[in-house]
Amino acid sequence: MVKFCTAYGPIRQQVQRIANNLHYKRHIARDINDSAFREKLIDYNLQRTLGCDHTVCHVPLRSLYFGFGGIVTACCFNRNFVLGKFPDNSIEEMIHGEKRKSLQKHLSCTDFSHGCQFCKNMIASGNFMSVGARLADSFPDKGDLPSEMIFELDNTCNLRCEMCSAKFSSAHDNGKRTTFPYDTENFIEQLKPFIPYLIETKFLGGEPFLSEIYPRIWNLIIELNPKCKIRVQSNGTILNEKVKSILQRGNFQIGLSIDTLNPERYEKIRNGAKIEKTLDNLDFFKHICQKNNDHASISVCPMKENRFDIPELVDFCNKNGIYIYFNDVSTEGFSLEELSAQELEDLSMYYKKNNRKGHNYISIHNYISFSYLIKKVDYLKGQREQKAYMNETIPCTRDEFVGMISTIISEDESIDIKEAKYLVDYIPENFLIKRSEYLYIKNEMKIDSIRNFISQSKEKQMEHLNKILHI
């Protein structure tokens, strides 16, 4: 029999947080050698809803994500550690299977290696607001039963957003949609036993309001668990009588994807949409959220193209009582990671100048959300500078180079430095070498690398040396 725990009340939550924070080091894996990441992990844990909890992530046993092609994972940020595939595996099999428990065990040891790189990167960058793991902290423990289900079943969409692809938008592939595994009554029937225990559901796309299967699930939730939060992430362009009717009946919270208020840029990014129409629809979506004692939200894709429009969006959200969130964009040609260190420095300064703290809950939330984006920009700047530093060429002498190699070889008596003696004649007395290569040879290179080098033909050896030595 499943043992249920009630959600923490505000007072109990605060007491638990204080207690956990007193023992925060206990919850950080001792074998984390990266000191910078370890410090970020401590900072992340200390600001969590429940403080430094015993595991860095509760998602595996509190959430379930249904993705394209029938793939089921713990969340939408980890699509690699597959719990099963529908309809080959039943929902019940995947919920009670050992894979969920296995992933939870790894995360309880602060082991992100099983597909959880996204959250690890967000923690490392200091962008704590974008850490998917934090979302599960507010869900109660229900044993194996998930408190949240995330649905990304249908890529039907009316827009061809420039940073998107056919995988997430049918408009990129002449309207071809990918929902086939879920287009059955069997899927709906298998959901029924678990719907009554859900606290929250999320529906992604494509454009959810164009989906044929989502309304069937929404009606099921409204019938079996009317208090369950139904979060829908929409592009904001679809609002007909059918959509209005179902929104009036359920406990919906609507998030819109808006990346800029500049009409020309908006139409270029969200190909097929008009900003005026989207903002008109936003008023209705806000009304629905307010009816359900919630607030509308806007999710932004910070990219090279719209990066200077973001402060205006934050101000807009503050004035209109809307939460703002920032996605992580890695699409080639659009990502902030592709900016130079100087461009990132300029962007950081511009953001800091325009990040103003408000006096109500939403504006304070948006200030914090924007602050985490600024931390991400600063992190990217630091990475750029570090990369440039490691790629610099520095002077080196033949004696110094041969000395480092000899030190490594001396660890193994079976290798004679004479076997590579001719290299001394090949290497000039003075030359340039990348700092990264120099530090690798000096601090990290192992005897196995030397063995591998010696075993190669002379031609291959010379080719390898030419890549290392700037001669």
Short mmCIF file of C-alpha atoms in Angstrom, two decimals, residues 177-405:
data_model
loop_
_atom_site.label_atom_id
_atom_site.label_comp_id
_atom_site.label_asym_id
_atom_site.label_seq_id
_atom_site.Cartn_x
_atom_site.Cartn_y
_atom_site.Cartn_z
CA ARG A 177 2.84 15.37 -37.44
CA THR A 178 4.34 12.74 -35.10
CA THR A 179 1.78 11.58 -32.55
CA PHE A 180 1.08 8.06 -33.77
CA PRO A 181 1.89 5.97 -30.65
CA TYR A 182 -0.56 7.96 -28.53
CA ASP A 183 -3.45 8.18 -31.00
CA THR A 184 -5.30 5.32 -29.36
CA GLU A 185 -8.00 4.88 -26.75
CA ASN A 186 -5.58 2.50 -25.02
CA PHE A 187 -3.34 5.42 -24.02
CA ILE A 188 -6.24 7.36 -22.52
CA GLU A 189 -7.43 4.28 -20.63
CA GLN A 190 -3.96 3.63 -19.21
CA LEU A 191 -3.78 7.21 -17.92
CA LYS A 192 -7.06 6.99 -15.99
CA PRO A 193 -5.79 5.22 -12.83
CA PHE A 194 -3.05 7.83 -12.29
CA ILE A 195 -4.90 11.07 -13.12
CA PRO A 196 -6.61 11.36 -9.68
CA TYR A 197 -3.23 11.53 -7.89
CA LEU A 198 -1.65 14.25 -10.03
CA ILE A 199 -0.92 17.72 -8.66
CA GLU A 200 0.12 19.19 -11.97
CA THR A 201 0.30 18.45 -15.69
CA LYS A 202 2.18 20.21 -18.49
CA PHE A 203 1.43 20.21 -22.19
CA LEU A 204 4.10 21.12 -24.73
CA GLY A 205 4.14 21.17 -28.50
CA GLY A 206 4.04 21.93 -31.33
CA GLU A 207 1.13 24.17 -30.56
CA PRO A 208 -1.01 22.43 -27.89
CA PHE A 209 -4.23 24.20 -28.91
CA LEU A 210 -3.99 22.58 -32.36
CA SER A 211 -3.54 19.07 -30.97
CA GLU A 212 -6.25 16.48 -31.46
CA ILE A 213 -5.28 14.33 -28.47
CA TYR A 214 -4.68 17.01 -25.81
CA PRO A 215 -8.39 18.00 -25.44
CA ARG A 216 -9.20 14.36 -24.70
CA ILE A 217 -6.65 14.34 -21.86
CA TRP A 218 -7.84 17.73 -20.60
CA ASN A 219 -11.41 16.48 -20.45
CA LEU A 220 -10.20 13.41 -18.55
CA ILE A 221 -8.39 15.58 -16.00
CA ILE A 222 -11.39 17.90 -15.61
CA GLU A 223 -13.60 14.86 -14.98
CA LEU A 224 -11.35 12.84 -12.64
CA ASN A 225 -9.20 15.50 -10.94
CA PRO A 226 -10.61 19.02 -11.47
CA LYS A 227 -8.15 20.61 -9.01
CA CYS A 228 -5.14 19.37 -10.98
CA LYS A 229 -3.19 22.25 -12.51
CA ILE A 230 -3.11 22.08 -16.32
CA ARG A 231 -0.14 24.09 -17.60
CA VAL A 232 -0.09 24.75 -21.33
CA GLN A 233 2.86 26.29 -23.19
CA SER A 234 1.44 27.98 -26.29
CA ASN A 235 2.68 30.30 -29.01
CA GLY A 236 -0.42 32.40 -28.25
CA THR A 237 -1.80 32.54 -31.79
CA ILE A 238 -4.69 30.06 -31.45
CA LEU A 239 -7.80 31.23 -29.58
CA ASN A 240 -11.10 30.03 -31.02
CA GLU A 241 -14.44 29.19 -29.37
CA LYS A 242 -13.46 25.55 -28.86
CA VAL A 243 -10.29 26.60 -27.01
CA LYS A 244 -12.16 29.21 -24.96
CA SER A 245 -14.80 26.68 -23.95
CA ILE A 246 -12.40 24.12 -22.51
CA LEU A 247 -10.26 26.79 -20.84
CA GLN A 248 -13.31 28.02 -18.96
CA ARG A 249 -13.88 24.54 -17.51
CA GLY A 250 -10.44 23.46 -16.30
CA ASN A 251 -7.78 24.64 -13.86
CA PHE A 252 -5.55 26.03 -16.61
CA GLN A 253 -2.39 28.10 -16.40
CA ILE A 254 -1.17 29.45 -19.73
CA GLY A 255 2.39 30.27 -20.69
CA LEU A 256 3.12 32.05 -23.95
CA SER A 257 6.33 31.94 -25.96
CA ILE A 258 7.26 35.53 -26.80
CA ASP A 259 10.85 36.51 -27.54
CA THR A 260 10.53 40.21 -28.35
CA LEU A 261 7.94 43.00 -28.53
CA ASN A 262 9.56 44.42 -31.66
CA PRO A 263 6.99 43.62 -34.41
CA GLU A 264 9.51 43.08 -37.19
CA ARG A 265 11.81 40.86 -35.13
CA TYR A 266 8.88 38.97 -33.63
CA GLU A 267 7.48 38.11 -37.06
CA LYS A 268 10.93 37.00 -38.24
CA ILE A 269 11.55 34.78 -35.18
CA ARG A 270 7.98 33.45 -34.86
CA ASN A 271 7.43 33.01 -38.58
CA GLY A 272 3.67 33.09 -39.25
CA ALA A 273 2.62 35.16 -36.23
CA LYS A 274 1.77 38.82 -35.59
CA ILE A 275 2.70 40.39 -32.25
CA GLU A 276 -0.50 42.47 -32.12
CA LYS A 277 -2.71 39.37 -32.39
CA THR A 278 -0.67 37.46 -29.82
CA LEU A 279 -0.90 40.32 -27.31
CA ASP A 280 -4.67 40.56 -27.88
CA ASN A 281 -4.99 36.84 -27.07
CA LEU A 282 -2.78 37.33 -24.03
CA ASP A 283 -5.54 39.34 -22.35
CA PHE A 284 -7.90 36.35 -22.48
CA PHE A 285 -5.23 33.93 -21.28
CA LYS A 286 -4.50 36.29 -18.35
CA HIS A 287 -8.20 36.27 -17.46
CA ILE A 288 -8.27 32.46 -17.39
CA CYS A 289 -5.20 32.33 -15.13
CA GLN A 290 -6.67 34.92 -12.76
CA LYS A 291 -9.92 32.96 -12.58
CA ASN A 292 -7.84 30.01 -11.39
CA ASN A 293 -5.93 32.11 -8.82
CA ASP A 294 -2.79 32.04 -10.93
CA HIS A 295 -0.86 34.27 -13.31
CA ALA A 296 0.04 33.99 -16.97
CA SER A 297 3.70 33.56 -17.87
CA ILE A 298 5.96 34.35 -20.79
CA SER A 299 8.88 32.11 -21.79
CA VAL A 300 11.66 33.78 -23.73
CA CYS A 301 14.34 32.28 -25.94
CA PRO A 302 17.35 34.58 -25.38
CA MET A 303 19.24 34.57 -28.67
CA LYS A 304 21.76 36.67 -30.52
CA GLU A 305 18.99 38.30 -32.52
CA ASN A 306 16.73 39.45 -29.68
CA ARG A 307 19.22 39.75 -26.82
CA PHE A 308 18.85 43.52 -26.42
CA ASP A 309 15.03 43.31 -26.41
CA ILE A 310 14.83 41.34 -23.17
CA PRO A 311 14.78 44.24 -20.64
CA GLU A 312 11.73 45.64 -22.46
CA LEU A 313 10.01 42.26 -22.12
CA VAL A 314 10.79 42.13 -18.40
CA ASP A 315 9.31 45.61 -17.93
CA PHE A 316 6.23 44.56 -19.90
CA CYS A 317 5.73 41.51 -17.67
CA ASN A 318 6.18 43.58 -14.50
CA LYS A 319 3.58 46.11 -15.62
CA ASN A 320 1.08 43.43 -16.61
CA GLY A 321 1.49 40.99 -13.71
CA ILE A 322 3.08 38.23 -15.79
CA TYR A 323 5.84 35.83 -14.77
CA ILE A 324 8.85 35.68 -17.07
CA TYR A 325 11.12 32.67 -17.65
CA PHE A 326 14.14 32.19 -19.87
CA ASN A 327 14.82 29.11 -21.97
CA ASP A 328 18.26 27.79 -22.87
CA VAL A 329 18.86 27.99 -26.63
CA SER A 330 21.60 25.81 -28.11
CA THR A 331 20.53 25.90 -31.77
CA GLU A 332 23.50 26.66 -34.00
CA GLY A 333 23.43 30.20 -35.32
CA PHE A 334 21.19 31.49 -32.52
CA SER A 335 22.85 30.62 -29.20
CA LEU A 336 24.36 33.29 -26.95
CA GLU A 337 27.31 30.91 -26.55
CA GLU A 338 28.45 31.97 -30.03
CA LEU A 339 28.99 35.60 -28.96
CA SER A 340 32.52 36.82 -28.33
CA ALA A 341 33.76 37.58 -24.82
CA GLN A 342 33.45 41.31 -25.53
CA GLU A 343 29.90 40.95 -26.84
CA LEU A 344 28.96 38.96 -23.74
CA GLU A 345 30.59 41.61 -21.52
CA ASP A 346 28.59 44.36 -23.27
CA LEU A 347 25.39 42.31 -22.92
CA SER A 348 25.99 41.66 -19.23
CA MET A 349 26.55 45.35 -18.53
CA TYR A 350 23.40 46.28 -20.47
CA TYR A 351 21.33 43.72 -18.55
CA LYS A 352 22.66 44.78 -15.15
CA LYS A 353 21.89 48.40 -15.95
CA ASN A 354 18.31 47.53 -16.85
CA ASN A 355 17.44 44.92 -14.21
CA ARG A 356 15.23 46.78 -11.75
CA LYS A 357 13.81 45.19 -8.62
CA GLY A 358 10.10 45.78 -8.11
CA HIS A 359 7.94 45.86 -4.99
CA ASN A 360 5.46 43.03 -5.56
CA TYR A 361 5.85 39.27 -5.74
CA ILE A 362 5.81 39.00 -9.54
CA SER A 363 8.29 41.81 -10.19
CA ILE A 364 10.64 40.38 -7.54
CA HIS A 365 10.34 36.95 -9.21
CA ASN A 366 11.11 38.51 -12.59
CA TYR A 367 14.08 40.39 -11.14
CA ILE A 368 15.47 37.10 -9.82
CA SER A 369 14.75 35.30 -13.10
CA PHE A 370 16.53 38.03 -15.07
CA SER A 371 19.41 37.97 -12.57
CA TYR A 372 19.94 34.27 -13.26
CA LEU A 373 20.05 34.99 -16.99
CA ILE A 374 22.72 37.60 -16.27
CA LYS A 375 24.68 34.97 -14.34
CA LYS A 376 24.41 32.69 -17.35
CA VAL A 377 25.79 35.45 -19.61
CA ASP A 378 28.66 36.05 -17.19
CA TYR A 379 29.34 32.31 -17.09
CA LEU A 380 29.48 32.15 -20.90
CA LYS A 381 31.82 35.15 -20.89
CA GLY A 382 34.09 33.37 -18.42
CA GLN A 383 34.08 30.24 -20.60
CA ARG A 384 34.98 32.31 -23.65
CA GLU A 385 37.84 33.99 -21.83
CA GLN A 386 39.05 30.65 -20.48
CA LYS A 387 38.94 29.13 -23.95
CA ALA A 388 40.86 32.07 -25.40
CA TYR A 389 43.40 31.81 -22.58
CA MET A 390 43.93 28.07 -23.15
CA ASN A 391 44.24 28.59 -26.93
CA GLU A 392 47.00 31.19 -26.58
CA THR A 393 50.43 30.11 -27.75
CA ILE A 394 53.27 30.37 -25.28
CA PRO A 395 57.05 29.95 -25.76
CA CYS A 396 58.67 26.62 -24.90
CA THR A 397 62.20 25.23 -25.25
CA ARG A 398 63.36 21.87 -26.51
CA ASP A 399 64.96 21.03 -23.16
CA GLU A 400 61.76 21.87 -21.27
CA PHE A 401 59.59 19.81 -23.63
CA VAL A 402 61.89 16.77 -23.63
CA GLY A 403 62.21 17.09 -19.86
CA MET A 404 58.43 16.81 -19.39
CA ILE A 405 58.26 13.79 -21.71
#
